Amino acid sequence: MIQAFGLTSNARKEHPPAIDDVSFEARAGSVTALLGAPGAGKTTALRLMLELQQGRGISYFRGRPLHRIAHPSREVGVLLGDVPGHPARSVRGHLRMLCAAAGVPARRADEVLEVVGLVSLRDERLGSLARGMDRRLGLACALLSDPHTLVLDEPADALSARESRWLYGMLRAHAAQGGTVLFSTAEPKEAARSADRVVTLEQGRLVADQEAGEFARTRLRPRVAVRTPHAARLAALLAKEARAAHRSVEVVREDGNRLSVYGSTCADVGETAFRHDILVHQLADEIGDMGPGAGTSLQGEPETGGEPRVPAPSAERSEAAEEPEPVAQAHPPYEAQATAVSPLRDTAVDPEAQPTTTSPSATRSPRVPSTAPSRLVPLIDPEEATGTLPRARAPRPSRAATLDTLSPLPPPISVRSAPSPLRPLRYELRRATGIGTGFLTGAAVLVVSALTALLLARIGHTPQSRLLAAWPRELPLPPAALGAGLLGAFAFGDEFRHPALAADRGTVPRRMGLLLAKLLVSAATALLLGFLTVGCDAEVLYLVYGRELAQVPADWLSASASWVGLVVGCAWAGVLAAGIFRSTTAGLAAVVAVPILVVPLVHKALEGPAVRAAAGFPLRLRQVFLLQWPFGGERYLSAAARVVVQPVGGALALSLTALLCAYLLTTLRSRVR
C-alpha cells in the first residue's frame, strides 16, 4: 500500500505552495483516484511521493520510502506524461533496453507488448506513435518489472472512450491480483466509475477521502443528457420556461448537438421538446460533475434560470469520448467490480455457464506468483462497448451479459536481487546501438578524416603520424577525436533529453555502475573509431598517392599510445562533462576546451623555469621494471609515460581528474538532498 503524510511543496516567492499538508493512503488490492481540477495539485502530489520534486512530507511504499528501495522500478511502476524515450528508437528496442536496466529477461518485452496490444507495432519508432499507442507503451513500461504499485498521472488524458475502458480494465486487473494502483484525473465521473476510493484535492488541500459509492452519492450532481439536432433552440426554450416558472435550471451546451440540463428531469425536458415539435435523439439521466470549477467541462459559476451557457469547444476531445454514459440515479455511476477467470478453469468449465464475479475491494488476496496469469474484466455496458446509445432509459443488463474481452496481465517474473555489473553494461550497449546516431557520426568522421588526409597529402609538409590521423596543425583536434568526444557526450546527453531510466526529465540516476558502463562503452567506441580512421586514411592515401604515404612511421609505438590516449580521453571528457552539465553541447564544449584552454596553460607551466628536470626518465624506468617486464613490456609503459608528460596528455589527465571529481561531488550532493 501507499501511505502519504504531510505532502507540502515549496512555496515560490509570494505564491502559496501547490499542495499543503496532504495525507492519504492507497490500499493494496484496490484502485485509488486522486481527483482535482487542473491546478489542484495532483501532479505535484505524485511528484513529491516519487521524490521527483523537493518539498516536505514523506511517502511509504509498503512501509519503505522510495529512496530506501534498492530497485525502485521493481516496486513502483510510473507513468507521468508521454513515454520518455528517444523518438528514433523502436518500441521493442526501448522495452528491451529497459529490461537490461531492470535486470529482467529480454523476452519480458515481448510479453508486455502482447498484453498491451502493440505486437504489430513493435518495430515502429516512438516518435510515430499516436496518443493512445503511446499510453499503451507507457503502461507496458510500468508493468515491465512486475511492480507491486502503479502510479499514473492522467493515464486516460486525450484517449477515446474505448481506449480509456481498456486502460482502466488493466488497472483493475492489476489491483485484483493484490497490487496497489493510484492514478490522478480531473474527471469526477471517471474517478467514480474506475476507482474504489476517491481522494479529492481543491487548491492544494485535501477536501475529501471517500469510497467510490459514497463519493458518487454525496459529491456528484444528477443531470439530463439530451442529444438533438436543434440543441440551440431547445436550450433557449428550457431557459425561458425555467425563468417563467421561477425554477433553478442550468442548461449547458456541450460540443456538437448535446445539452446537459441540471435541475430538471427527463419528463420535463421531453414534454418541452414534444410541445415544440423538436426531434430528440437521446434523453437519459446521468451522473454529472461535482459542480462549478470541478473539471474542464464546466467553467465558472452556474447559471440558474438564465440563458444557456456555451463553453468553448475543446479540440482535444475525441469523437468517441463525446458519447455520454447513461447511469441510473439510484446506484453509483459505476459498479467497481471485476471478474477473475483462471486459465485452468477455462478448460474445465462449460463455456456456456455463467462466470462467477467477485469484488476486489471485498476479497483482496496477496499476489501469488504462478505460471499463468489471471485475467480480469471490467463490467461495461454493451451500449458503450458498441458505441450505440439507447433512445430511452432502459434497465441495466445483468452482469453475465456485460462481459467484454478479457485483459490478461503479463505473468509474474522472478528478478534476482543481487546486483550484477553486467546490467548497466547491457543497458548502455542497447542504448548506444538502438538508434543510428552513433553509426552516422562514425561514418561522417571517416569521410571527413579521409578527405582531410588527402588534402594534407596534396599540400605537403605534414608529418607522417599527423597525416595518418588527418590532424592539421591549425586544428585543435583531429576529426576522430572530435567524433569520439561527441559520441561520449551523446552517452549522457541523450539520457537527459530522453530520460528512459527515470520518470521525469533531468532526474537520471547518478550511479557508479552506470558511469562505469558509459566509460567502458565510450572507450571501446573511441578505440574502434580511432583504428578505423587510421586504417581508412592509410588505404585512401595508398590508392591515390601510392605506398610512400601509407608507410608506418618509425615511432609507431609512442604515436599509437598518444593516439589511443587522445581519442579515449576525449570520449571520457565528453561523458563526464555531459553528465555534470546535463547537456550534449556542454560535453562537446568541454572536449574542445581541452586543447584550446587547458593545453596552453599546461604548456606554459611546463616551459617555465624549473630546478629539477625529468631527464633520463625512460632509462631509469627500464632499469626499475626490467624484472617485472621480461619481454620488453617496459617500452609500452615508457611510451604511455611520455604521453602523459606531453602538454596534450597532461591537459587531458588534468581535465579528466577535475571532471571526475565534479561528477562525484554532484552525486554525493544529490544523495544528501
XYZ file of C-alpha atoms in Angstrom:
673
model
C 0.000 0.000 0.000
C 0.943 3.675 -0.298
C 0.946 5.992 2.707
C 1.497 9.728 2.186
C 1.972 12.005 5.192
C 2.068 15.802 5.149
C 2.957 16.327 1.489
C 3.769 20.031 1.100
C 5.519 21.647 -1.850
C 7.957 24.518 -1.524
C 6.368 27.940 -1.964
C 7.728 30.157 -4.732
C 8.077 33.838 -3.867
C 4.676 35.241 -2.959
C 2.708 32.273 -4.346
C 1.341 29.700 -1.877
C 2.523 26.081 -2.128
C 0.880 23.963 -4.814
C -0.184 21.435 -2.170
C -0.265 21.951 1.584
C -0.297 19.164 4.204
C -1.901 16.417 2.103
C -2.118 12.982 3.713
C -3.892 9.905 2.372
C -3.326 6.246 1.660
C -3.912 3.924 -1.274
C -4.640 0.389 -0.158
C -3.368 -2.786 -1.730
C -5.881 -4.665 -3.842
C -7.843 -1.536 -4.792
C -7.728 1.367 -7.227
C -7.419 4.867 -5.753
C -8.153 8.016 -7.748
C -6.569 11.378 -6.944
C -9.230 13.799 -8.177
C -8.973 17.521 -8.749
C -9.383 20.264 -11.310
C -6.361 21.405 -13.329
C -4.094 23.268 -10.922
C -5.412 21.491 -7.816
C -2.009 19.905 -7.141
C -2.460 16.324 -8.348
C 0.761 16.140 -10.350
C 2.713 17.919 -7.621
C 1.499 15.386 -5.063
C 2.601 12.475 -7.255
C 5.991 14.068 -7.898
C 6.540 14.607 -4.189
C 5.610 10.999 -3.496
C 8.070 9.794 -6.138
C 10.786 12.164 -4.819
C 10.989 13.997 -8.132
C 10.379 17.387 -6.522
C 11.669 18.988 -3.362
C 9.253 19.635 -0.539
C 8.163 18.370 2.851
C 6.396 15.197 3.823
C 7.127 11.532 3.289
C 5.575 8.627 1.422
C 5.883 4.934 2.174
C 5.545 2.171 -0.399
C 4.771 -0.999 1.547
C 6.433 0.522 4.594
C 9.569 1.927 2.935
C 10.324 5.341 1.404
C 11.340 5.267 -2.228
C 14.962 6.238 -1.611
C 15.327 3.236 0.713
C 14.313 0.779 -2.007
C 17.294 -0.743 -3.829
C 15.499 -1.061 -7.184
C 12.522 1.345 -7.271
C 11.372 0.219 -10.730
C 10.618 -3.246 -9.345
C 8.450 -1.808 -6.584
C 6.731 1.143 -8.318
C 5.695 1.422 -11.959
C 5.341 5.057 -13.005
C 3.634 6.792 -15.932
C 3.919 10.593 -15.968
C 3.073 12.205 -19.288
C 4.444 10.771 -22.510
C 6.898 7.893 -22.663
C 10.375 9.401 -22.105
C 12.182 7.646 -24.937
C 14.225 8.635 -27.968
C 11.869 9.281 -30.913
C 14.079 7.265 -33.282
C 14.130 4.153 -31.096
C 11.806 1.262 -31.875
C 9.098 0.168 -29.452
C 10.650 -3.253 -28.902
C 14.164 -1.822 -28.643
C 13.030 0.654 -25.985
C 11.489 -2.102 -23.867
C 14.497 -4.392 -24.287
C 16.753 -1.559 -23.161
C 14.643 -1.109 -20.026
C 14.750 -4.873 -19.467
C 18.541 -4.730 -19.390
C 18.477 -1.866 -16.891
C 15.967 -3.613 -14.611
C 17.663 -6.996 -14.783
C 14.698 -8.854 -16.275
C 14.894 -11.251 -19.230
C 14.681 -9.727 -22.687
C 11.670 -11.899 -23.527
C 9.698 -9.836 -20.998
C 9.474 -7.096 -23.642
C 7.553 -9.378 -25.998
C 5.240 -10.485 -23.165
C 4.167 -6.976 -22.201
C 3.843 -5.976 -25.864
C 1.367 -8.800 -26.345
C -0.562 -7.778 -23.238
C -0.949 -4.115 -24.254
C -1.692 -4.953 -27.894
C 1.427 -3.476 -29.507
C 2.865 -6.607 -31.113
C 2.084 -5.332 -34.601
C 3.787 -2.007 -33.809
C 6.922 -3.350 -32.146
C 9.155 -2.113 -34.981
C 7.580 1.362 -35.104
C 9.512 4.383 -33.866
C 8.440 6.050 -30.656
C 8.068 9.399 -32.394
C 5.469 7.992 -34.823
C 3.100 6.534 -32.200
C -0.355 8.017 -31.727
C -1.525 9.218 -28.324
C -3.391 6.039 -27.497
C -0.489 3.811 -28.544
C 1.911 5.937 -26.518
C -0.272 5.408 -23.449
C -0.243 1.662 -24.085
C 3.540 1.732 -24.324
C 3.723 3.732 -21.093
C 1.665 1.087 -19.321
C 3.936 -1.603 -20.780
C 6.982 0.207 -19.371
C 5.289 0.453 -15.975
C 4.455 -3.294 -15.964
C 7.857 -4.375 -17.260
C 9.444 -5.169 -13.876
C 6.233 -6.678 -12.445
C 5.881 -3.932 -9.788
C 3.519 -4.116 -6.865
C 2.437 -0.461 -7.145
C 1.344 1.576 -10.160
C 1.387 5.401 -10.027
C -0.082 7.121 -13.087
C -0.745 10.790 -13.812
C -3.786 11.401 -16.038
C -3.480 7.987 -17.726
C -6.610 8.468 -19.881
C -5.838 12.033 -20.958
C -6.924 12.628 -24.595
C -7.880 8.969 -25.058
C -11.084 7.758 -26.652
C -13.793 6.090 -24.590
C -12.824 2.629 -25.805
C -9.139 3.142 -25.041
C -9.992 4.519 -21.611
C -12.105 1.464 -20.806
C -9.251 -0.807 -21.829
C -6.745 1.141 -19.713
C -8.866 1.122 -16.581
C -9.602 -2.551 -17.131
C -5.859 -3.235 -16.962
C -5.552 -1.204 -13.777
C -8.486 -3.067 -12.285
C -6.859 -6.398 -13.157
C -3.601 -5.345 -11.509
C -5.404 -4.321 -8.320
C -7.424 -7.547 -8.250
C -4.175 -9.525 -8.101
C -3.215 -7.715 -4.897
C -1.368 -4.729 -6.345
C -1.806 -1.069 -5.485
C -2.993 1.419 -8.113
C -3.015 5.208 -7.745
C -3.951 7.450 -10.651
C -4.874 11.111 -10.992
C -7.736 12.514 -13.015
C -9.720 15.697 -13.461
C -12.979 13.937 -14.403
C -15.293 13.116 -11.455
C -17.291 10.547 -13.415
C -14.110 8.808 -14.458
C -12.940 8.627 -10.852
C -16.265 7.299 -9.565
C -16.546 4.748 -12.366
C -12.977 3.414 -12.316
C -11.775 3.639 -8.699
C -12.618 2.013 -5.388
C -11.651 5.111 -3.425
C -11.557 8.784 -4.439
C -9.241 11.350 -2.830
C -10.332 14.886 -3.753
C -7.993 17.889 -3.863
C -9.037 21.519 -4.208
C -6.484 24.328 -4.405
C -3.756 22.138 -2.981
C -5.688 20.867 0.038
C -7.387 17.588 0.804
C -11.170 18.084 0.943
C -12.488 14.513 0.807
C -11.322 10.917 1.091
C -14.257 8.622 0.305
C -15.255 5.280 -1.071
C -16.405 5.439 -4.687
C -20.052 4.777 -3.821
C -20.160 7.440 -1.131
C -18.393 9.875 -3.445
C -20.993 9.290 -6.164
C -23.885 9.817 -3.750
C -22.578 12.918 -1.983
C -20.471 14.871 -4.474
C -21.828 14.187 -7.974
C -24.807 16.059 -9.381
C -27.509 14.358 -11.488
C -28.261 15.792 -14.895
C -30.285 15.057 -18.007
C -28.295 14.305 -21.152
C -30.018 15.475 -24.317
C -28.922 14.986 -27.906
C -30.875 16.754 -30.586
C -30.139 18.433 -33.932
C -31.936 21.550 -32.599
C -29.779 21.967 -29.482
C -29.690 25.770 -29.520
C -33.475 26.104 -29.892
C -34.211 23.559 -27.162
C -31.718 25.214 -24.799
C -33.383 28.598 -25.273
C -36.848 27.132 -24.655
C -35.716 25.326 -21.485
C -34.119 28.503 -20.127
C -37.242 30.528 -20.969
C -39.602 28.082 -19.230
C -37.310 27.936 -16.179
C -37.426 31.733 -15.828
C -41.196 31.757 -16.229
C -41.675 29.052 -13.585
C -39.022 30.547 -11.265
C -37.141 27.264 -11.171
C -33.364 26.836 -10.788
C -32.355 25.116 -14.020
C -28.908 25.206 -15.621
C -28.552 24.396 -19.315
C -25.032 23.748 -20.632
C -24.366 23.473 -24.365
C -21.808 20.725 -24.942
C -19.853 20.031 -28.104
C -21.896 19.274 -31.195
C -25.629 18.662 -30.673
C -25.533 17.752 -26.984
C -27.056 19.502 -23.961
C -26.605 18.932 -20.243
C -29.577 20.065 -18.157
C -29.097 20.408 -14.378
C -32.045 20.789 -12.023
C -34.637 19.200 -14.305
C -35.955 15.747 -15.183
C -36.280 13.645 -18.312
C -40.054 14.088 -18.199
C -39.895 17.898 -18.131
C -37.316 18.098 -20.917
C -39.214 15.559 -23.029
C -42.523 17.430 -22.620
C -40.896 20.694 -23.655
C -39.436 19.094 -26.765
C -42.770 17.427 -27.604
C -44.778 20.641 -27.269
C -42.450 22.484 -29.671
C -42.025 19.595 -32.160
C -38.276 19.189 -31.515
C -36.694 15.901 -32.547
C -34.729 14.253 -29.727
C -32.145 11.529 -30.393
C -31.229 10.888 -26.778
C -32.810 11.642 -23.417
C -31.236 9.972 -20.377
C -30.403 10.560 -16.730
C -26.693 10.815 -15.966
C -24.394 11.493 -13.077
C -22.724 14.796 -13.854
C -19.789 16.615 -12.317
C -19.100 17.909 -8.817
C -20.285 21.417 -9.563
C -18.628 24.620 -10.741
C -14.853 24.509 -11.115
C -14.610 20.740 -10.615
C -13.397 19.864 -14.070
C -12.716 21.197 -17.506
C -16.196 20.657 -18.969
C -17.840 23.318 -16.797
C -16.196 26.680 -16.312
C -17.222 29.489 -13.991
C -20.235 29.735 -11.702
C -23.517 28.005 -12.584
C -26.287 29.980 -14.170
C -29.716 29.404 -12.648
C -32.677 30.180 -14.774
C -30.634 32.256 -17.217
C -29.552 31.909 -20.798
C -27.803 28.705 -21.729
C -24.056 28.827 -21.273
C -21.906 27.574 -24.139
C -18.334 26.650 -23.219
C -15.513 26.895 -25.703
C -15.157 23.678 -27.719
C -12.112 21.540 -26.985
C -10.118 20.303 -29.928
C -8.557 17.506 -27.929
C -11.759 15.676 -27.144
C -12.191 12.683 -29.390
C -15.450 11.742 -31.032
C -15.655 8.528 -29.077
C -15.284 10.391 -25.800
C -18.211 12.662 -26.633
C -20.748 9.880 -26.152
C -22.418 10.224 -22.730
C -22.808 7.259 -20.465
C -26.327 6.770 -19.066
C -26.333 5.792 -15.405
C -29.246 5.132 -13.085
C -29.582 7.697 -10.334
C -30.401 5.099 -7.689
C -26.988 3.446 -7.997
C -23.368 4.625 -8.206
C -22.263 5.530 -11.719
C -20.062 2.507 -11.959
C -20.028 -0.840 -10.262
C -16.365 -1.210 -9.362
C -16.213 -4.953 -9.817
C -14.147 -7.322 -11.909
C -14.389 -10.919 -12.905
C -11.437 -13.204 -12.304
C -11.136 -16.091 -14.742
C -8.493 -18.733 -14.183
C -6.841 -20.100 -17.336
C -7.012 -23.583 -15.823
C -10.755 -23.231 -15.244
C -11.398 -22.256 -18.863
C -10.839 -25.842 -19.977
C -12.785 -27.479 -17.167
C -15.965 -25.378 -17.120
C -18.709 -25.386 -19.697
C -18.183 -22.295 -21.873
C -21.912 -21.564 -21.793
C -22.002 -21.452 -17.985
C -22.140 -18.039 -16.412
C -18.876 -16.949 -14.800
C -18.603 -16.010 -11.163
C -17.998 -12.347 -10.311
C -16.046 -11.247 -7.293
C -15.252 -7.804 -5.993
C -11.544 -6.987 -5.485
C -12.441 -4.496 -2.767
C -14.176 -7.227 -0.793
C -11.630 -10.020 -1.262
C -8.110 -8.674 -1.514
C -5.716 -11.574 -1.606
C -1.965 -11.103 -1.882
C -0.271 -11.618 -5.219
C 0.758 -15.241 -5.611
C 3.280 -15.970 -8.373
C 2.033 -18.509 -10.848
C 2.950 -19.780 -14.247
C -0.251 -18.487 -15.839
C -1.692 -15.031 -15.249
C -5.176 -14.320 -14.013
C -7.445 -12.408 -16.326
C -9.920 -9.818 -15.214
C -12.679 -7.955 -16.931
C -14.241 -4.603 -16.049
C -18.001 -4.536 -16.338
C -19.030 -2.379 -19.288
C -22.400 -1.512 -20.694
C -22.992 -3.227 -24.059
C -24.245 0.099 -25.448
C -20.963 1.711 -24.510
C -18.904 -1.134 -25.947
C -20.648 -0.992 -29.317
C -20.848 2.797 -29.433
C -24.674 2.844 -29.643
C -26.905 4.762 -27.256
C -30.465 3.921 -26.217
C -33.254 6.280 -27.140
C -34.987 5.803 -23.809
C -33.875 4.813 -20.370
C -33.643 1.033 -20.156
C -32.974 -1.283 -17.205
C -29.371 -2.209 -16.594
C -28.459 -5.633 -18.048
C -27.189 -8.456 -15.881
C -23.529 -8.803 -15.043
C -23.154 -12.012 -17.038
C -24.231 -10.171 -20.172
C -21.763 -7.324 -19.694
C -18.530 -9.293 -20.029
C -16.180 -7.840 -22.588
C -12.868 -9.011 -23.972
C -10.533 -10.407 -21.326
C -7.472 -8.308 -20.416
C -4.724 -10.643 -19.175
C -1.759 -9.291 -17.266
C 1.802 -10.399 -18.040
C 2.899 -13.394 -15.989
C 4.817 -12.798 -12.754
C 8.594 -12.928 -13.008
C 11.358 -13.580 -10.532
C 14.097 -10.938 -10.521
C 17.435 -11.582 -8.900
C 18.013 -9.152 -6.068
C 21.823 -9.437 -6.169
C 23.454 -6.588 -8.105
C 25.142 -7.539 -11.360
C 27.813 -5.406 -13.048
C 26.605 -6.550 -16.461
C 23.170 -4.917 -16.170
C 24.296 -1.320 -16.754
C 26.705 -2.562 -19.424
C 23.899 -4.344 -21.296
C 21.720 -1.270 -20.944
C 24.408 1.028 -22.338
C 25.139 -1.283 -25.265
C 21.456 -1.433 -26.219
C 21.111 2.312 -25.746
C 24.071 3.068 -27.995
C 23.153 0.591 -30.743
C 19.388 1.136 -30.676
C 19.472 4.306 -32.779
C 21.511 5.340 -35.807
C 23.100 8.457 -34.317
C 26.362 6.720 -33.400
C 26.674 4.973 -36.762
C 26.007 8.177 -38.680
C 28.540 10.059 -36.562
C 31.175 7.390 -37.174
C 30.542 7.387 -40.929
C 30.789 11.201 -41.050
C 34.083 11.086 -39.123
C 35.580 8.553 -41.527
C 34.599 10.568 -44.592
C 35.859 13.886 -43.196
C 39.074 12.295 -41.990
C 39.798 10.686 -45.373
C 39.193 13.957 -47.244
C 41.364 15.858 -44.774
C 44.194 13.339 -45.164
C 44.066 13.681 -48.954
C 44.149 17.464 -48.676
C 47.117 17.401 -46.288
C 48.995 14.996 -48.578
C 48.403 17.282 -51.538
C 49.641 20.338 -49.648
C 52.612 18.520 -48.107
C 54.838 19.440 -45.148
C 52.801 17.233 -42.748
C 54.493 14.577 -40.563
C 53.533 11.002 -41.293
C 51.880 10.458 -37.909
C 49.677 13.549 -38.309
C 48.923 12.620 -41.912
C 47.535 9.214 -40.959
C 45.462 10.829 -38.199
C 44.269 13.636 -40.546
C 45.290 16.202 -37.956
C 46.358 19.583 -39.382
C 48.415 21.810 -37.135
C 45.807 24.536 -37.491
C 43.063 22.456 -35.856
C 43.000 21.798 -32.102
C 41.768 18.197 -32.532
C 41.559 15.676 -35.382
C 38.127 14.566 -36.677
C 38.380 11.191 -34.900
C 38.946 12.821 -31.501
C 36.051 15.222 -32.063
C 33.832 12.308 -33.110
C 34.829 10.289 -30.043
C 34.078 13.275 -27.818
C 30.701 13.788 -29.494
C 29.755 10.130 -29.033
C 30.799 10.359 -25.392
C 28.664 13.469 -24.938
C 25.728 11.652 -26.518
C 26.063 8.901 -23.887
C 24.826 11.199 -21.126
C 23.213 13.965 -23.179
C 20.582 11.618 -24.595
C 19.811 10.396 -21.077
C 18.744 13.880 -20.009
C 16.934 14.686 -23.263
C 15.083 11.356 -23.262
C 15.320 10.006 -19.687
C 14.371 6.368 -20.147
C 15.703 5.406 -16.711
C 13.594 7.925 -14.801
C 10.022 9.149 -14.829
C 10.937 12.813 -15.127
C 13.285 14.881 -17.302
C 16.573 15.738 -15.645
C 16.392 13.009 -12.996
C 18.771 10.441 -14.461
C 20.094 8.356 -11.542
C 23.747 9.025 -10.752
C 25.099 5.570 -10.038
C 28.707 4.484 -10.324
C 27.701 1.347 -12.212
C 26.016 3.427 -14.909
C 29.011 5.785 -15.124
C 31.481 2.903 -15.434
C 29.368 1.292 -18.142
C 29.284 4.525 -20.129
C 33.043 4.986 -19.724
C 33.741 1.430 -20.902
C 31.427 1.599 -23.912
C 32.658 5.071 -24.913
C 36.299 3.923 -24.618
C 35.636 0.875 -26.797
C 33.794 3.033 -29.324
C 36.638 5.583 -29.374
C 39.254 2.847 -29.911
C 37.237 1.355 -32.761
C 36.732 4.759 -34.322
C 40.433 5.637 -34.000
C 41.525 2.318 -35.526
C 39.088 2.626 -38.435
C 40.114 6.228 -39.038
C 43.826 5.410 -39.327
C 43.085 2.372 -41.477
C 40.793 4.281 -43.849
C 43.224 7.187 -44.132
C 46.112 4.836 -44.926
C 44.040 2.981 -47.533
C 42.889 6.180 -49.221
C 46.425 7.591 -49.281
C 47.701 4.338 -50.792
C 45.036 4.324 -53.515
C 45.590 7.952 -54.518
C 49.294 8.643 -53.912
C 50.940 5.213 -53.604
C 52.732 3.238 -50.933
C 55.077 6.041 -49.866
C 52.457 7.982 -47.902
C 50.882 4.859 -46.355
C 54.006 3.602 -44.570
C 54.082 3.026 -40.832
C 56.125 5.745 -39.043
C 59.285 4.778 -37.177
C 57.954 5.968 -33.818
C 54.756 3.995 -34.207
C 54.715 2.854 -30.576
C 54.679 6.280 -28.958
C 52.427 7.604 -31.734
C 49.937 4.777 -31.149
C 49.945 5.406 -27.393
C 49.365 9.113 -27.979
C 46.574 8.380 -30.443
C 44.801 5.944 -28.103
C 45.123 8.322 -25.153
C 43.785 11.216 -27.214
C 40.632 9.541 -28.547
C 39.792 7.766 -25.283
C 40.469 10.916 -23.245
C 38.181 12.984 -25.488
C 35.428 10.358 -25.204
C 35.682 10.299 -21.416
C 35.738 14.087 -21.216
C 32.504 14.189 -23.223
C 30.853 11.581 -20.981
C 31.789 13.295 -17.712
C 31.016 16.840 -18.856
C 27.619 15.857 -20.282
C 26.827 14.005 -17.042
C 27.716 17.053 -14.945
C 26.067 19.767 -17.041
C 23.198 17.560 -18.344
C 23.751 18.592 -21.948
C 25.369 17.152 -25.062
C 26.512 20.623 -26.103
C 28.275 21.124 -22.776
C 30.044 17.777 -23.190
C 31.338 18.671 -26.649
C 32.334 22.141 -25.433
C 34.417 20.567 -22.657
C 36.193 18.379 -25.232
C 37.062 21.367 -27.409
C 38.099 23.418 -24.375
C 40.889 20.954 -23.506
C 43.231 21.818 -26.430
C 42.145 25.460 -26.635
C 42.257 26.457 -22.956
C 43.888 23.744 -20.843
C 46.742 22.770 -23.163
C 48.201 26.319 -23.357
C 48.103 26.590 -19.581
C 49.845 23.234 -19.111
C 52.355 24.053 -21.853
C 53.185 27.352 -20.205
C 53.611 25.681 -16.822
C 55.976 23.053 -18.268
C 58.057 25.625 -20.117
C 58.568 27.747 -17.028
C 61.844 27.795 -15.043
C 62.410 24.541 -13.129
C 65.055 23.496 -10.634
C 64.652 19.800 -11.397
C 64.175 18.112 -14.776
C 62.938 14.624 -15.651
C 65.936 13.842 -17.854
C 66.725 10.160 -18.200
C 63.252 9.055 -17.085
C 62.878 6.262 -19.707
C 66.278 4.763 -18.817
C 65.526 4.695 -15.098
C 62.070 3.291 -15.779
C 63.591 0.458 -17.809
C 66.051 -0.349 -15.048
C 63.379 -0.424 -12.356
C 60.791 -2.532 -14.215
C 63.175 -4.865 -16.021
C 62.337 -7.844 -13.794
C 58.614 -7.246 -13.959
C 58.574 -6.886 -17.770
C 60.990 -9.504 -19.124
C 59.659 -9.391 -22.697
C 60.269 -5.713 -23.374
C 56.946 -4.536 -21.961
C 58.690 -1.572 -20.386
C 58.639 0.058 -23.804
C 54.864 0.318 -23.702
C 54.943 1.707 -20.178
C 57.600 4.218 -21.178
C 55.537 5.262 -24.202
C 52.469 5.783 -22.005
C 54.538 7.837 -19.545
C 55.842 10.037 -22.347
C 52.264 10.617 -23.485
C 51.228 11.771 -20.020
C 54.108 14.233 -19.660
C 53.285 15.850 -23.016
C 51.222 19.068 -22.825
C 48.192 17.475 -24.500
C 48.389 14.346 -22.341
C 48.839 16.346 -19.172
C 45.921 18.609 -20.077
C 43.665 15.613 -20.733
C 44.659 13.912 -17.497
C 44.094 17.121 -15.541
C 40.716 17.734 -17.207
C 39.504 14.180 -16.625
C 40.523 14.326 -12.979
C 38.655 17.599 -12.453
C 35.547 16.344 -14.273
C 35.505 13.086 -12.324
C 35.792 14.925 -9.006
C 32.963 17.271 -10.046
C 30.768 14.312 -11.021
C 31.374 12.592 -7.689
C 30.632 15.842 -5.854
C 27.294 16.303 -7.624
C 26.442 12.646 -6.962
C 27.083 12.979 -3.243
C 25.154 16.248 -3.119
C 22.099 14.700 -4.798
C 22.177 11.776 -2.356
C 22.358 14.125 0.625
C 19.323 16.021 -0.688
